[in-house]
């Protein structure tokens, strides 16, 4: 196998590697070149190629499910020429999908092939646990590894306590407190990010500020910059797919800011692995965890291992997901088995730790 295309060309900074090169062999022999999709609009797309950015026409059959249309982060095969054409997509490792509120039953693909999903949570105001759980479910479902970043640690009375409280919501997820003001946690964060990274979180959570700190530049638009733009113009063109100095790629598309759940059964199972684990101990396989005898979920509530709030959030997100999924086609799911095992292990350690604390 030849590595001449894979290692020191311009695409490796965007995540191209030997494995992708191998899956591209037949496209290479057909005279096609690899490209990563930066953005799609009006039947055309912006892509990055080995020789730099290009605008390409979409020349592939419309898929039955629009979720399978090209989106930011996709790897594609391009036919070069005076009018470059995108003729095929490489198989995705995963995709972040937004449930559309429209009449159509389809979701919208926001970012493909994401490895790390940063869930940004501001410590400047009380956190919203359900929102965090929702974003974690979305991340897991997309095949990405979530990382919780507590921003604005300089504004928190007790950041250490906040990390502990939020880590409880998120078995198997690293939680890092950061501050753009003091630089706290930025090295730890940079080290926790691998591959293609997205920043999720509500407006004002500090995503752009984090992104700029990671990039070491002011490429992304921040609240502070906008405040100076007194005309309310938000026309700054976002760089939607940018290599990070320490390796990896940052995707920042506007649609990622404020996504709902769609078809995220597995993602929810992972966020609420603790509840799923309790439920396995219930006497009845179809236990509704209300007043059934031998309900291990109710027992966990009684013992304090599980909070009412978390159980309510679980039920609410399950209803929301069931509603969204009933409107959508079945989609490709990422396999999460090894992660589930890691989460189960981390839960066991947590419970063992609590037991030891109680006994001492
Ligand atoms: N004190 C403090 N302020 C911060 C920190 N990080 C961000 N901010 C401020 O919080 C505000 C919101 O930050 P942004 O980075 O624009 O938030 P965002 O999540 O990108 O918001 P949207 O673009 O609306 O989605 C800005 O005024 C930032 O200057 C921090 O670590 N400490
Ligand atoms: Zn039960």
mmCIF file of N, CA and C and ligand atoms in Angstrom, residues 120 124 151-155 178-182 201-212 221-226 238 252 257, ligand 1:
data_model
loop_
_atom_site.group_PDB
_atom_site.id
_atom_site.type_symbol
_atom_site.label_atom_id
_atom_site.label_comp_id
_atom_site.label_asym_id
_atom_site.label_seq_id
_atom_site.Cartn_x
_atom_site.Cartn_y
_atom_site.Cartn_z
ATOM 1 N N UNK A 120 -20.787 21.975 26.685
ATOM 2 C CA UNK A 120 -20.366 23.153 27.451
ATOM 3 C C UNK A 120 -21.471 23.575 28.408
ATOM 4 N N UNK A 124 -21.492 30.009 35.595
ATOM 5 C CA UNK A 124 -21.902 31.338 36.043
ATOM 6 C C UNK A 124 -23.354 31.363 36.493
ATOM 7 N N UNK A 151 -17.604 25.700 31.983
ATOM 8 C CA UNK A 151 -16.928 26.943 31.618
ATOM 9 C C UNK A 151 -17.121 27.995 32.705
ATOM 10 N N UNK A 152 -16.353 29.036 32.611
ATOM 11 C CA UNK A 152 -16.442 30.191 33.513
ATOM 12 C C UNK A 152 -16.222 29.782 34.973
ATOM 13 N N UNK A 153 -15.266 28.881 35.197
ATOM 14 C CA UNK A 153 -14.962 28.437 36.565
ATOM 15 C C UNK A 153 -14.590 29.622 37.446
ATOM 16 N N UNK A 154 -14.069 30.680 36.813
ATOM 17 C CA UNK A 154 -13.723 31.886 37.597
ATOM 18 C C UNK A 154 -14.962 32.534 38.214
ATOM 19 N N UNK A 155 -16.146 32.202 37.719
ATOM 20 C CA UNK A 155 -17.395 32.788 38.230
ATOM 21 C C UNK A 155 -18.072 31.919 39.285
ATOM 22 N N UNK A 178 -13.121 24.714 33.363
ATOM 23 C CA UNK A 178 -12.217 25.595 32.633
ATOM 24 C C UNK A 178 -12.574 27.050 32.890
ATOM 25 N N UNK A 179 -11.617 27.891 32.607
ATOM 26 C CA UNK A 179 -11.893 29.326 32.599
ATOM 27 C C UNK A 179 -11.087 29.965 31.484
ATOM 28 N N UNK A 180 -11.784 30.685 30.634
ATOM 29 C CA UNK A 180 -11.082 31.410 29.578
ATOM 30 C C UNK A 180 -10.363 32.608 30.190
ATOM 31 N N UNK A 181 -10.867 33.074 31.344
ATOM 32 C CA UNK A 181 -10.272 34.239 31.988
ATOM 33 C C UNK A 181 -8.917 33.905 32.609
ATOM 34 N N UNK A 182 -8.792 32.747 33.254
ATOM 35 C CA UNK A 182 -7.531 32.404 33.928
ATOM 36 C C UNK A 182 -6.737 31.335 33.176
ATOM 37 N N UNK A 201 -24.045 23.022 23.393
ATOM 38 C CA UNK A 201 -24.415 23.762 24.596
ATOM 39 C C UNK A 201 -25.252 24.967 24.236
ATOM 40 N N UNK A 202 -25.972 25.495 25.230
ATOM 41 C CA UNK A 202 -26.866 26.612 24.952
ATOM 42 C C UNK A 202 -26.104 27.894 24.671
ATOM 43 N N UNK A 203 -26.815 28.869 24.152
ATOM 44 C CA UNK A 203 -26.234 30.174 23.871
ATOM 45 C C UNK A 203 -25.653 30.758 25.155
ATOM 46 N N UNK A 204 -24.452 31.300 25.054
ATOM 47 C CA UNK A 204 -23.833 31.922 26.222
ATOM 48 C C UNK A 204 -23.056 30.957 27.098
ATOM 49 N N UNK A 205 -23.045 29.668 26.727
ATOM 50 C CA UNK A 205 -22.316 28.690 27.531
ATOM 51 C C UNK A 205 -20.809 28.865 27.409
ATOM 52 N N UNK A 206 -20.394 29.626 26.417
ATOM 53 C CA UNK A 206 -18.960 29.873 26.243
ATOM 54 C C UNK A 206 -18.311 29.004 25.177
ATOM 55 N N UNK A 207 -19.108 28.507 24.234
ATOM 56 C CA UNK A 207 -18.574 27.626 23.185
ATOM 57 C C UNK A 207 -17.568 28.347 22.289
ATOM 58 N N UNK A 208 -17.940 29.526 21.834
ATOM 59 C CA UNK A 208 -17.032 30.241 20.934
ATOM 60 C C UNK A 208 -15.736 30.605 21.656
ATOM 61 N N UNK A 209 -15.882 31.021 22.907
ATOM 62 C CA UNK A 209 -14.710 31.369 23.704
ATOM 63 C C UNK A 209 -13.792 30.157 23.864
ATOM 64 N N UNK A 210 -14.397 28.998 24.143
ATOM 65 C CA UNK A 210 -13.619 27.758 24.245
ATOM 66 C C UNK A 210 -12.934 27.436 22.929
ATOM 67 N N UNK A 211 -13.703 27.521 21.857
ATOM 68 C CA UNK A 211 -13.173 27.216 20.526
ATOM 69 C C UNK A 211 -11.984 28.093 20.199
ATOM 70 N N UNK A 212 -12.118 29.392 20.488
ATOM 71 C CA UNK A 212 -11.020 30.315 20.201
ATOM 72 C C UNK A 212 -9.793 29.987 21.045
ATOM 73 N N UNK A 221 -16.757 33.612 16.303
ATOM 74 C CA UNK A 221 -17.424 34.805 16.784
ATOM 75 C C UNK A 221 -17.826 34.595 18.255
ATOM 76 N N UNK A 222 -17.526 35.545 19.131
ATOM 77 C CA UNK A 222 -17.935 35.377 20.534
ATOM 78 C C UNK A 222 -18.921 36.459 20.931
ATOM 79 N N UNK A 223 -19.562 36.230 22.072
ATOM 80 C CA UNK A 223 -20.524 37.194 22.575
ATOM 81 C C UNK A 223 -19.918 38.586 22.708
ATOM 82 N N UNK A 224 -18.683 38.625 23.169
ATOM 83 C CA UNK A 224 -18.022 39.911 23.383
ATOM 84 C C UNK A 224 -17.878 40.669 22.067
ATOM 85 N N UNK A 225 -17.495 39.930 21.021
ATOM 86 C CA UNK A 225 -17.314 40.574 19.723
ATOM 87 C C UNK A 225 -18.646 41.104 19.199
ATOM 88 N N UNK A 226 -19.679 40.285 19.388
ATOM 89 C CA UNK A 226 -20.981 40.697 18.890
ATOM 90 C C UNK A 226 -21.512 41.918 19.619
ATOM 91 N N UNK A 238 -18.542 32.017 9.861
ATOM 92 C CA UNK A 238 -17.880 31.070 10.740
ATOM 93 C C UNK A 238 -17.006 30.139 9.925
ATOM 94 N N UNK A 252 -17.710 23.730 13.841
ATOM 95 C CA UNK A 252 -18.582 24.702 14.485
ATOM 96 C C UNK A 252 -19.637 25.145 13.471
ATOM 97 N N UNK A 257 -26.013 24.413 17.528
ATOM 98 C CA UNK A 257 -26.329 25.160 18.751
ATOM 99 C C UNK A 257 -27.822 25.055 19.019
HETATM 100 N N1 LIG B 1 -15.752 35.221 33.215
HETATM 101 C C1 LIG B 1 -15.772 34.402 32.148
HETATM 102 N N2 LIG B 1 -16.544 34.733 31.063
HETATM 103 C C2 LIG B 1 -16.558 33.888 30.012
HETATM 104 C C3 LIG B 1 -15.783 32.695 30.011
HETATM 105 N N3 LIG B 1 -16.015 32.049 28.833
HETATM 106 C C4 LIG B 1 -16.898 32.821 28.136
HETATM 107 N N4 LIG B 1 -17.216 33.936 28.839
HETATM 108 C C5 LIG B 1 -18.143 35.015 28.402
HETATM 109 O O1 LIG B 1 -19.452 34.486 28.231
HETATM 110 C C6 LIG B 1 -20.119 35.115 27.130
HETATM 111 C C7 LIG B 1 -20.652 34.057 26.157
HETATM 112 O O2 LIG B 1 -19.555 33.383 25.571
HETATM 113 P P1 LIG B 1 -19.588 32.776 24.084
HETATM 114 O O3 LIG B 1 -18.297 32.071 23.898
HETATM 115 O O4 LIG B 1 -19.974 33.805 23.089
HETATM 116 O O5 LIG B 1 -20.802 31.749 24.235
HETATM 117 P P2 LIG B 1 -21.401 30.773 23.104
HETATM 118 O O6 LIG B 1 -21.724 29.499 23.799
HETATM 119 O O7 LIG B 1 -20.496 30.683 21.940
HETATM 120 O O8 LIG B 1 -22.740 31.510 22.725
HETATM 121 P P3 LIG B 1 -23.541 31.443 21.308
HETATM 122 O O9 LIG B 1 -22.592 31.913 20.253
HETATM 123 O O10 LIG B 1 -24.694 32.394 21.541
HETATM 124 O O11 LIG B 1 -23.991 30.015 21.136
HETATM 125 C C8 LIG B 1 -19.104 36.045 26.500
HETATM 126 O O12 LIG B 1 -19.364 37.340 26.960
HETATM 127 C C9 LIG B 1 -17.762 35.543 27.035
HETATM 128 O O13 LIG B 1 -16.797 36.565 27.125
HETATM 129 C C10 LIG B 1 -14.964 32.391 31.171
HETATM 130 O O14 LIG B 1 -14.274 31.381 31.267
HETATM 131 N N5 LIG B 1 -15.008 33.276 32.203
#
